[in-house]
PDB file of N, CA and C in Angstrom:
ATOM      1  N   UNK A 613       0.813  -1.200   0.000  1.00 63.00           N
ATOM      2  CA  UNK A 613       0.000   0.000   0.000  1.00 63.00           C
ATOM      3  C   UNK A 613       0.854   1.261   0.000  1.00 63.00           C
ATOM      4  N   UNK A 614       1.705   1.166   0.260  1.00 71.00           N
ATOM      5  CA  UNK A 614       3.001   2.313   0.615  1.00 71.00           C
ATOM      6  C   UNK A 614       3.568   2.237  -1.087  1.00 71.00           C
ATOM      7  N   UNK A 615       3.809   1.719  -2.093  1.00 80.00           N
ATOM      8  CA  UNK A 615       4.276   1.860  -3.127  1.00 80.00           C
ATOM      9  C   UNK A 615       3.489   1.777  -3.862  1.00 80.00           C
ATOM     10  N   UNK A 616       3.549   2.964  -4.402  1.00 85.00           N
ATOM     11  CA  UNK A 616       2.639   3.401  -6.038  1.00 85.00           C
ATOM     12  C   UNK A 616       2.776   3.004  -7.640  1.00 85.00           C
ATOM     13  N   UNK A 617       4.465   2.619  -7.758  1.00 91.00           N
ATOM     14  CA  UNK A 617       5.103   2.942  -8.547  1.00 91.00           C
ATOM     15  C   UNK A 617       6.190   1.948  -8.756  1.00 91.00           C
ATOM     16  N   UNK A 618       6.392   0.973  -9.129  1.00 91.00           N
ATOM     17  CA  UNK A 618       7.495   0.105  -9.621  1.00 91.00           C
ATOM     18  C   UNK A 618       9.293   1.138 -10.070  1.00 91.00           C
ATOM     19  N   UNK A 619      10.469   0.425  -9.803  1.00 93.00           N
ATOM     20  CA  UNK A 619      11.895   1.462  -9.418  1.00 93.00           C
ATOM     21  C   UNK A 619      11.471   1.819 -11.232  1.00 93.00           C
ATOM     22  N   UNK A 620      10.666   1.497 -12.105  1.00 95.00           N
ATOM     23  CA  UNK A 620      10.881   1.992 -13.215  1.00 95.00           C
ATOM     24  C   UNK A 620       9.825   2.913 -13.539  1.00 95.00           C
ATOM     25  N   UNK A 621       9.247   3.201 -12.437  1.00 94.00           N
ATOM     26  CA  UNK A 621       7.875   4.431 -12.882  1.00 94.00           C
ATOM     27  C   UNK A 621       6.855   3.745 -13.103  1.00 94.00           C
ATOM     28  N   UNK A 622       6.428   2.609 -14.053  1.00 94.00           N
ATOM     29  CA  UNK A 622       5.188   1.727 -13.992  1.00 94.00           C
ATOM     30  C   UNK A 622       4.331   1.852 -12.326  1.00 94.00           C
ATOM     31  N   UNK A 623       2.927   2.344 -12.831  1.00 93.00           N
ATOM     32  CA  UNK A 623       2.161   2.159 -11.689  1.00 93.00           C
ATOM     33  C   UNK A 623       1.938   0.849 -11.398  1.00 93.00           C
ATOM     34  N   UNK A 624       1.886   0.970  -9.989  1.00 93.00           N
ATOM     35  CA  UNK A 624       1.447  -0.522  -9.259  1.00 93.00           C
ATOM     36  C   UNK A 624      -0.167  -1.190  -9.768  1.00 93.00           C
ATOM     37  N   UNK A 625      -0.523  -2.135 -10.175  1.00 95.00           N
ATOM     38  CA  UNK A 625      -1.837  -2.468 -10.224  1.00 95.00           C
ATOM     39  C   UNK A 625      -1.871  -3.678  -9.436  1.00 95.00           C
ATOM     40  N   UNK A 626      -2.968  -3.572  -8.163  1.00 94.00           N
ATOM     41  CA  UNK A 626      -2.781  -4.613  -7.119  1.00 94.00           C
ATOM     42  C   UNK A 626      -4.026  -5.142  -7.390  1.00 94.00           C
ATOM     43  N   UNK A 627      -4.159  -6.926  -7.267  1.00 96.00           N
ATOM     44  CA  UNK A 627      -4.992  -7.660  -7.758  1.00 96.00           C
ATOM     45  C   UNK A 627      -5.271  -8.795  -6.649  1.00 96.00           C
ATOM     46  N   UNK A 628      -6.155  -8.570  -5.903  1.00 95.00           N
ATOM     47  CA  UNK A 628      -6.876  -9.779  -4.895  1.00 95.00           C
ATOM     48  C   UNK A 628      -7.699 -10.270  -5.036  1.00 95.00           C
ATOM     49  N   UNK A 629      -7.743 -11.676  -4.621  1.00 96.00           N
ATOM     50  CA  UNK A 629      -8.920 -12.513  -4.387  1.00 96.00           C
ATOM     51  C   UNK A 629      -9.910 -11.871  -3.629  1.00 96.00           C
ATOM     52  N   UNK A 630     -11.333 -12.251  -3.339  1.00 93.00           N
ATOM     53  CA  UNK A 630     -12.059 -11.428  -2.828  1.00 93.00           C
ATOM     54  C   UNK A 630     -11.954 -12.237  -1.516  1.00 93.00           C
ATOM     55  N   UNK A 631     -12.730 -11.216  -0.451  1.00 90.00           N
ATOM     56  CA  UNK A 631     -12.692 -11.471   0.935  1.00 90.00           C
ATOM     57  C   UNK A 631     -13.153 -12.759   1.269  1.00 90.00           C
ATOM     58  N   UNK A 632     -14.129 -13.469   0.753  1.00 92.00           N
ATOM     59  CA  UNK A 632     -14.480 -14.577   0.836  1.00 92.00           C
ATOM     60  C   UNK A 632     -13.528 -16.214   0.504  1.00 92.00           C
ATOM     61  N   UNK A 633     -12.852 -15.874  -0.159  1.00 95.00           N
ATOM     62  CA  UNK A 633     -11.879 -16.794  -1.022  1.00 95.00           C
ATOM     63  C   UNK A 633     -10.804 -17.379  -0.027  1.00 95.00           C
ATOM     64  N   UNK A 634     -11.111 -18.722   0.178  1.00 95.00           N
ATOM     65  CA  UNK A 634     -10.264 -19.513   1.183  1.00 95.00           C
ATOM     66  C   UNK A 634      -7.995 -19.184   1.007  1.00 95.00           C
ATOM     67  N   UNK A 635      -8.217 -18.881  -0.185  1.00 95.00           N
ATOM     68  CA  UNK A 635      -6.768 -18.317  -0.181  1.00 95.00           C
ATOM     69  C   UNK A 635      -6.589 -16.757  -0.199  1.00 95.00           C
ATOM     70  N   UNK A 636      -7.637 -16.063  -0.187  1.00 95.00           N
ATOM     71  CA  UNK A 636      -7.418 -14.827   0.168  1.00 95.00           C
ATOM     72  C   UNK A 636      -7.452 -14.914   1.826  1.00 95.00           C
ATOM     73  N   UNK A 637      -7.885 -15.728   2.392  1.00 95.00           N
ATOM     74  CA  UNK A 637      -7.757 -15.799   3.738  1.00 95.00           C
ATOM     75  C   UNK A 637      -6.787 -16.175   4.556  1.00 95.00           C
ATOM     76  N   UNK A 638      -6.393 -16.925   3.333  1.00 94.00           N
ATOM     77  CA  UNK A 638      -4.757 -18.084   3.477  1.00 94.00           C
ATOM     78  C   UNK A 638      -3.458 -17.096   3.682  1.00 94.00           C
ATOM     79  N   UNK A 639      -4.103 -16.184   2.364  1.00 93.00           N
ATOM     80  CA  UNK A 639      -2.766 -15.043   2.567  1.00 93.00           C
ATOM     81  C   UNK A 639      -2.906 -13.890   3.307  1.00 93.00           C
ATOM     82  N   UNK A 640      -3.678 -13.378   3.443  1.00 93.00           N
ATOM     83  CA  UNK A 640      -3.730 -12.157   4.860  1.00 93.00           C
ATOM     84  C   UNK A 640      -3.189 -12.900   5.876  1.00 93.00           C
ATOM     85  N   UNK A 641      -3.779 -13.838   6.126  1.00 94.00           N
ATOM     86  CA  UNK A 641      -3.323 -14.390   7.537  1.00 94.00           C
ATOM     87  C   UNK A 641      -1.563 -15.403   7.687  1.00 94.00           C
ATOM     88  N   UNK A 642      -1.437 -15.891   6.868  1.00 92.00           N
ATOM     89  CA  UNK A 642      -0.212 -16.319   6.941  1.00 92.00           C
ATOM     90  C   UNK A 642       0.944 -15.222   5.967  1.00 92.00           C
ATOM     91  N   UNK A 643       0.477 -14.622   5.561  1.00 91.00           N
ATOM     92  CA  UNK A 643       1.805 -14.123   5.136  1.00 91.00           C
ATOM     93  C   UNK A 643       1.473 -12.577   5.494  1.00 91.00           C
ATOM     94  N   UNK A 644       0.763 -12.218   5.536  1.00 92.00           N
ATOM     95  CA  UNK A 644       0.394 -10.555   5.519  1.00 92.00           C
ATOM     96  C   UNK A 644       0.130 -10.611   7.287  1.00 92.00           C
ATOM     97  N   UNK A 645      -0.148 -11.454   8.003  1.00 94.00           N
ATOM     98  CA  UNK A 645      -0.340 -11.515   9.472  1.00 94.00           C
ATOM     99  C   UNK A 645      -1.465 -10.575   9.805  1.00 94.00           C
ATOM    100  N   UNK A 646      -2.557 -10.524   9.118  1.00 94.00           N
ATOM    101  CA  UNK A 646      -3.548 -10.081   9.336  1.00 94.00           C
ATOM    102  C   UNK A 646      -5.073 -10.518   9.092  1.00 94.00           C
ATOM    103  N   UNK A 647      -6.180  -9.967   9.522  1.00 94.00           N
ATOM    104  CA  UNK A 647      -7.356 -10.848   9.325  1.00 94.00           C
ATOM    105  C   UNK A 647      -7.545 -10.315   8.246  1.00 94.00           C
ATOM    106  N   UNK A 648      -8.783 -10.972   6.768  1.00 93.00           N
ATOM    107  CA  UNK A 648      -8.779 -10.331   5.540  1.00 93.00           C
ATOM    108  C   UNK A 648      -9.660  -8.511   6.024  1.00 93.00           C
ATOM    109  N   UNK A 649     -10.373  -8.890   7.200  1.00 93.00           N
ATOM    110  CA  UNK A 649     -11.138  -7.721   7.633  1.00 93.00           C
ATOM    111  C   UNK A 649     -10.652  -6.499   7.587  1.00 93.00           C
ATOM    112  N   UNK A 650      -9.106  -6.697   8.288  1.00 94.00           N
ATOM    113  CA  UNK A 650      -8.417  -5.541   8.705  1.00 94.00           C
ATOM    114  C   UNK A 650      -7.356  -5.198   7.279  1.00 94.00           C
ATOM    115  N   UNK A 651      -6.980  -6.206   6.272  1.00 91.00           N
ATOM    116  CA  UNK A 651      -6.730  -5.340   5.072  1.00 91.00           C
ATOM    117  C   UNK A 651      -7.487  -5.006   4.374  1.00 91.00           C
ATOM    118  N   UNK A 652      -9.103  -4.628   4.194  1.00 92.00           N
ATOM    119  CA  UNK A 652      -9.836  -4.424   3.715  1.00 92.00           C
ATOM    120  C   UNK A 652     -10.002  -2.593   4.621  1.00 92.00           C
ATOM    121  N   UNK A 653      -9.866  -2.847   5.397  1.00 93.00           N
ATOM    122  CA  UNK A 653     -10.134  -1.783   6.408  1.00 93.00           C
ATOM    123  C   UNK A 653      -8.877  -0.891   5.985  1.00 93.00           C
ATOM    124  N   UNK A 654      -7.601  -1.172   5.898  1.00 91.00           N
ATOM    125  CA  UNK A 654      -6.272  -0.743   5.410  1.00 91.00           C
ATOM    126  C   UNK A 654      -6.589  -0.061   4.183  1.00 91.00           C
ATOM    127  N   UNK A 655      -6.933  -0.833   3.119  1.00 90.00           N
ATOM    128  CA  UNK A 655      -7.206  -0.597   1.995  1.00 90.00           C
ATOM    129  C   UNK A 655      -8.015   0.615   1.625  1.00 90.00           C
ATOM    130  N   UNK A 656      -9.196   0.735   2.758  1.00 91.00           N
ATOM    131  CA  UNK A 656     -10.750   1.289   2.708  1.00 91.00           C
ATOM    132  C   UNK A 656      -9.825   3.016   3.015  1.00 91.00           C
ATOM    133  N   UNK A 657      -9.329   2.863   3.671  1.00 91.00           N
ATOM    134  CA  UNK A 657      -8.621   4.247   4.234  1.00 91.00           C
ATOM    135  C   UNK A 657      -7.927   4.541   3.776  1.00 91.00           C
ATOM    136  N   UNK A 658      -7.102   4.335   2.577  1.00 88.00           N
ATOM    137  CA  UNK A 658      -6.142   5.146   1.860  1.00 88.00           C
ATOM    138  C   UNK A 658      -6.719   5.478   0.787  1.00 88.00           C
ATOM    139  N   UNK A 659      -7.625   4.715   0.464  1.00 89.00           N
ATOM    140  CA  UNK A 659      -9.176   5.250  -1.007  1.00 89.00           C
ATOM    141  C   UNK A 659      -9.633   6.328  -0.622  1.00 89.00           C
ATOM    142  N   UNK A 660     -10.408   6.318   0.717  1.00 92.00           N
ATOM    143  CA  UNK A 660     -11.297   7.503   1.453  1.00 92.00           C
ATOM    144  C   UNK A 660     -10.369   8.694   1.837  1.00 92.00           C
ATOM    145  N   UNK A 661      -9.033   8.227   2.174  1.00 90.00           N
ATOM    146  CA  UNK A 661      -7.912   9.824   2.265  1.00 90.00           C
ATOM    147  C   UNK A 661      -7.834  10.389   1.029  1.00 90.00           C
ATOM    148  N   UNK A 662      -7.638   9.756   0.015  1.00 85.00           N
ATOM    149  CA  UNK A 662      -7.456  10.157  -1.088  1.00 85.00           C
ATOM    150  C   UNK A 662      -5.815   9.983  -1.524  1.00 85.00           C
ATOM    151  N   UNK A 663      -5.414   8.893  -0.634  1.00 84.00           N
ATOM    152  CA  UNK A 663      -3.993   8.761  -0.838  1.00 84.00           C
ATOM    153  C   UNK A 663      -3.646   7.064  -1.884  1.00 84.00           C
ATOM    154  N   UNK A 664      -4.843   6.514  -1.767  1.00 81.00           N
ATOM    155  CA  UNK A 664      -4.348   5.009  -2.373  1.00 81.00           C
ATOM    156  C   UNK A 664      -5.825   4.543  -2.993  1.00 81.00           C
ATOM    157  N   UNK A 665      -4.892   4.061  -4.147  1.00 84.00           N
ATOM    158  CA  UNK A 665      -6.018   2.924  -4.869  1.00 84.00           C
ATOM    159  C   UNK A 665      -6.603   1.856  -4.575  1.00 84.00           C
ATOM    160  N   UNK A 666      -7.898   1.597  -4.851  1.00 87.00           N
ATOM    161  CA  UNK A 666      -8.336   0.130  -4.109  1.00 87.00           C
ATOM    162  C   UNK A 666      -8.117  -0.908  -5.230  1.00 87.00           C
ATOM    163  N   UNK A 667      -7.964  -1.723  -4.746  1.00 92.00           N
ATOM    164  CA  UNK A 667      -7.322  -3.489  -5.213  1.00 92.00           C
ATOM    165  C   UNK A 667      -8.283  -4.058  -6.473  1.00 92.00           C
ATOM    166  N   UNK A 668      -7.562  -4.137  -7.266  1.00 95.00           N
ATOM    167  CA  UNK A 668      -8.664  -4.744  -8.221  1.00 95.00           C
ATOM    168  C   UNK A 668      -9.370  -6.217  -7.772  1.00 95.00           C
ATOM    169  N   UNK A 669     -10.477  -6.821  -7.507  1.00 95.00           N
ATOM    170  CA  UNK A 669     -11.109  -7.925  -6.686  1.00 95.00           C
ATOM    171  C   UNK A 669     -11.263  -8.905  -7.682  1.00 95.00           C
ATOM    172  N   UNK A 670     -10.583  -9.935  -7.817  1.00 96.00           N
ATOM    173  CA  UNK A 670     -11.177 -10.886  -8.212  1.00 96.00           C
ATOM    174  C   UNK A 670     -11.559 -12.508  -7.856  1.00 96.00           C
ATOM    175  N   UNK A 671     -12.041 -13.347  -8.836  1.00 95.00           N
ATOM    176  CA  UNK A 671     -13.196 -14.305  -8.342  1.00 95.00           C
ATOM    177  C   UNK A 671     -12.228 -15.786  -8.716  1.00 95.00           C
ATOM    178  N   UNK A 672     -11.100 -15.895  -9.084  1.00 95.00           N
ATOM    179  CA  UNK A 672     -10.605 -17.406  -8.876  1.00 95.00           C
ATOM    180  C   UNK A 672      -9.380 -16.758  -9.419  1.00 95.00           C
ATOM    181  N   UNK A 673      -8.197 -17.938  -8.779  1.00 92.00           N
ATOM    182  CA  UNK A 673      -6.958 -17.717  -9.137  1.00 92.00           C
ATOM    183  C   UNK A 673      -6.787 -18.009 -10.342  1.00 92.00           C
ATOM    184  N   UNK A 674      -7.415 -18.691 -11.610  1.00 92.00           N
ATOM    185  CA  UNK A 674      -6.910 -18.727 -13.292  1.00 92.00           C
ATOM    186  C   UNK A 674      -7.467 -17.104 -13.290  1.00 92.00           C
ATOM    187  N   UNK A 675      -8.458 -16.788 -13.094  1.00 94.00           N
ATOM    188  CA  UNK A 675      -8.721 -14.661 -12.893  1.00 94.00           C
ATOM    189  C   UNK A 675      -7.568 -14.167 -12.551  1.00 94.00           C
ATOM    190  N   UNK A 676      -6.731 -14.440 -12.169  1.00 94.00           N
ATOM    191  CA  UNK A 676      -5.823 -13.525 -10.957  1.00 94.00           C
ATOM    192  C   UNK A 676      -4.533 -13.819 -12.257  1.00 94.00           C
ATOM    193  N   UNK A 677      -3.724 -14.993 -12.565  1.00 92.00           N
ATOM    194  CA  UNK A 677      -3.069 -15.399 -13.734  1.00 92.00           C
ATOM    195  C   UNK A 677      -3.209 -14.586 -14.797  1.00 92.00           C
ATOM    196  N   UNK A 678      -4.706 -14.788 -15.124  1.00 93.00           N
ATOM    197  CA  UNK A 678      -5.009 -13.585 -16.666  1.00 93.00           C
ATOM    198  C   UNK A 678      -4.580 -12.256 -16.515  1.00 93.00           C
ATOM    199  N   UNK A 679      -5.276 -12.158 -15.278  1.00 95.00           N
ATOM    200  CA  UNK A 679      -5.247 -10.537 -15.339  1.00 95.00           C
ATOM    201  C   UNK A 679      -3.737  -9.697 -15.166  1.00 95.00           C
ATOM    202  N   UNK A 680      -3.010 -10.631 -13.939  1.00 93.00           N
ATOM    203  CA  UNK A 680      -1.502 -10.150 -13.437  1.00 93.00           C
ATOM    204  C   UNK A 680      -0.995 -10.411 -14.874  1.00 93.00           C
ATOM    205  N   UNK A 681      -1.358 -11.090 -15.585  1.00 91.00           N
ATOM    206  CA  UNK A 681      -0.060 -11.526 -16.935  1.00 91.00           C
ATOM    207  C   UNK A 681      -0.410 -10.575 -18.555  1.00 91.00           C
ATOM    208  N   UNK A 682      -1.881 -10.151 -17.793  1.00 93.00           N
ATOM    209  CA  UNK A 682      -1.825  -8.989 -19.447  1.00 93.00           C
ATOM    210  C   UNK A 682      -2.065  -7.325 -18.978  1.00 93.00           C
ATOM    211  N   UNK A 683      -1.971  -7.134 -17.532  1.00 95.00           N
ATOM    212  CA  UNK A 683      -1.612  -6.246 -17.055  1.00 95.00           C
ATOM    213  C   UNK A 683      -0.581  -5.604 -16.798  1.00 95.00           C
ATOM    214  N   UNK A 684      -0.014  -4.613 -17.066  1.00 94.00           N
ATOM    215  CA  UNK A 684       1.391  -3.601 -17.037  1.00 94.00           C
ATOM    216  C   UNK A 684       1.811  -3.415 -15.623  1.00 94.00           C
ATOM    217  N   UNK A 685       2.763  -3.749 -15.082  1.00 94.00           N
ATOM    218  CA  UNK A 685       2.661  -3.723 -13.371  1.00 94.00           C
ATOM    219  C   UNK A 685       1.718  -3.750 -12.574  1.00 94.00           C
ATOM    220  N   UNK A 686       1.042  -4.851 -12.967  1.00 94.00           N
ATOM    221  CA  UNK A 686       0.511  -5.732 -12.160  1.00 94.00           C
ATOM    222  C   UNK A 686       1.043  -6.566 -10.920  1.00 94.00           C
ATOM    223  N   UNK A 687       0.715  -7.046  -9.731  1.00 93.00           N
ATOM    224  CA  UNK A 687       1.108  -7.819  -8.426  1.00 93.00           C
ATOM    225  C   UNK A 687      -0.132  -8.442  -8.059  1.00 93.00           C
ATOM    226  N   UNK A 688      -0.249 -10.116  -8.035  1.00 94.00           N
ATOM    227  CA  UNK A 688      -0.882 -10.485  -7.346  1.00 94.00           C
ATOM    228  C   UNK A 688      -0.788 -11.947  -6.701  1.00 94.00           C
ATOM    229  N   UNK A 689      -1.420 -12.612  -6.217  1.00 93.00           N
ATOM    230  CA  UNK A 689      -1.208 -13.685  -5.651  1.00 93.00           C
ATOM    231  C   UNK A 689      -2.221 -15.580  -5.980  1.00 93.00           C
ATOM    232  N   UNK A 690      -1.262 -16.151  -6.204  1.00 92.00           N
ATOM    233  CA  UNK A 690      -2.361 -17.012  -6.126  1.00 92.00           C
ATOM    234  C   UNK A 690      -1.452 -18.546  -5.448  1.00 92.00           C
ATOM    235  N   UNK A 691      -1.915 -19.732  -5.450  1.00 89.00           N
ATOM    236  CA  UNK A 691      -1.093 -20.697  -4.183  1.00 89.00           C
ATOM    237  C   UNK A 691      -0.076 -21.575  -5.492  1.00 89.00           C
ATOM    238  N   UNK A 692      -0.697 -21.615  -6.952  1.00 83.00           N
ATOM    239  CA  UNK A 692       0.853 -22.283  -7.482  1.00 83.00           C
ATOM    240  C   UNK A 692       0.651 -21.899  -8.782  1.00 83.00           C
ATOM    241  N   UNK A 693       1.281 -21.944 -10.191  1.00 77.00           N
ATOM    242  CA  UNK A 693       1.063 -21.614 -11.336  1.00 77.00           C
ATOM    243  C   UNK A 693       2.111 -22.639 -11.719  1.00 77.00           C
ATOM    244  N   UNK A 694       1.897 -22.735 -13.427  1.00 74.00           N
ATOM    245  CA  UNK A 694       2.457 -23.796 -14.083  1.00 74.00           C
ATOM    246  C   UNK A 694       3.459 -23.163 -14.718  1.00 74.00           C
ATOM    247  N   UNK A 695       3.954 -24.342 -15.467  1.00 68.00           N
ATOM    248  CA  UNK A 695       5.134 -23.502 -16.789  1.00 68.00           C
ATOM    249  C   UNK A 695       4.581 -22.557 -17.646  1.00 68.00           C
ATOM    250  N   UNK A 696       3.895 -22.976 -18.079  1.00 64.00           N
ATOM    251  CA  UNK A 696       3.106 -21.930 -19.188  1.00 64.00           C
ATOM    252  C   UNK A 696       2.415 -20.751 -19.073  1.00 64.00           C
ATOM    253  N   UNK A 697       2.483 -20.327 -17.819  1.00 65.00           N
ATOM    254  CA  UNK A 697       1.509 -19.034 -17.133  1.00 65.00           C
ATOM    255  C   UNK A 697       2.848 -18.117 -17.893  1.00 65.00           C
ATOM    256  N   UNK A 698       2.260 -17.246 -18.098  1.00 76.00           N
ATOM    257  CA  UNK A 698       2.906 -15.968 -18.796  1.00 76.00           C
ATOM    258  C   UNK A 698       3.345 -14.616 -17.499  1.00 76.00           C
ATOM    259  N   UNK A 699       3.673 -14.875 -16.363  1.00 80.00           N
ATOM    260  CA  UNK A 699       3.631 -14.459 -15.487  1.00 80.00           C
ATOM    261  C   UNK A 699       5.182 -14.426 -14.160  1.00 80.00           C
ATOM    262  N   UNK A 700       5.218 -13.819 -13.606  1.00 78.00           N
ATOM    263  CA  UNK A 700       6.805 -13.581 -12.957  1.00 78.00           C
ATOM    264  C   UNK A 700       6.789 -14.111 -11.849  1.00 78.00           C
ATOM    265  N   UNK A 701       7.571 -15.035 -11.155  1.00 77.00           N
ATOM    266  CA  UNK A 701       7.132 -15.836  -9.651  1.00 77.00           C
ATOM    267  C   UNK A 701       7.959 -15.437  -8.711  1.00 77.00           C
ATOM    268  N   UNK A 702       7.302 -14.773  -7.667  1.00 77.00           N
ATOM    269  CA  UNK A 702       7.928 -14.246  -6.767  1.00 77.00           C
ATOM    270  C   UNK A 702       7.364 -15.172  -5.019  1.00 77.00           C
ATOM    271  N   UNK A 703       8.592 -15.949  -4.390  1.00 76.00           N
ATOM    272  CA  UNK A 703       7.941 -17.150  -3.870  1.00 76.00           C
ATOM    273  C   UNK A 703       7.813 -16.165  -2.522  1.00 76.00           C
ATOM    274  N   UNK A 704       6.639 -16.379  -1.985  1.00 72.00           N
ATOM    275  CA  UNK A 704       6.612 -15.968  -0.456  1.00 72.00           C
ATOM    276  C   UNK A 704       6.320 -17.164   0.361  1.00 72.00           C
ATOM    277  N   UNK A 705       7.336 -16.920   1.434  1.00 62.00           N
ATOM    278  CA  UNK A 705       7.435 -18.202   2.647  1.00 62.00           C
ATOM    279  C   UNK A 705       6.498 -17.570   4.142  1.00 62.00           C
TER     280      UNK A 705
END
């Protein structure tokens, strides 16, 4: 939420599962250490300051693949992808 802007100027386009989604729950809470409630709440307040964009929402991880891979600095998450995903893997533990 703190970075707008990729080190090459490309805007950030951030892409989540929706609040409901057993791996959007997977990842707030194990890797982000938070409930999905309270990054939604995070999120909700930098829209309403007028300081941050809200998350583009989507509805299954092959959604999340498409979109991060024909989107221009794009970031998003999903639990595994194949060889053939057109997409950059960045592993979080």
């Amino acid at each position: 939420m703190r970075q707008n802007k990729w080190p090459d100027g490309t805007p950030v386009r951030v892409f989540v599962l929706a609040d409901a989604h057993p791996l959007h729950n997977a990842f707030c809470k194990e890797v982000l250490d938070v409930f999905p409630y309270q990054l939604r709440q995070s999120w909700d307040r930098q829209v309403y300051s007028g300081i941050g964009q809200a998350p583009t929402e989507l509805f299954s991880e092959e959604q999340m693949i498409e979109r991060v891979s024909t989107t221009l600095g794009a970031i998003g998450y999903v639990k595994k992808v194949s060889d053939h995903d057109a997409v950059r893997i960045i592993t979080v533990h």
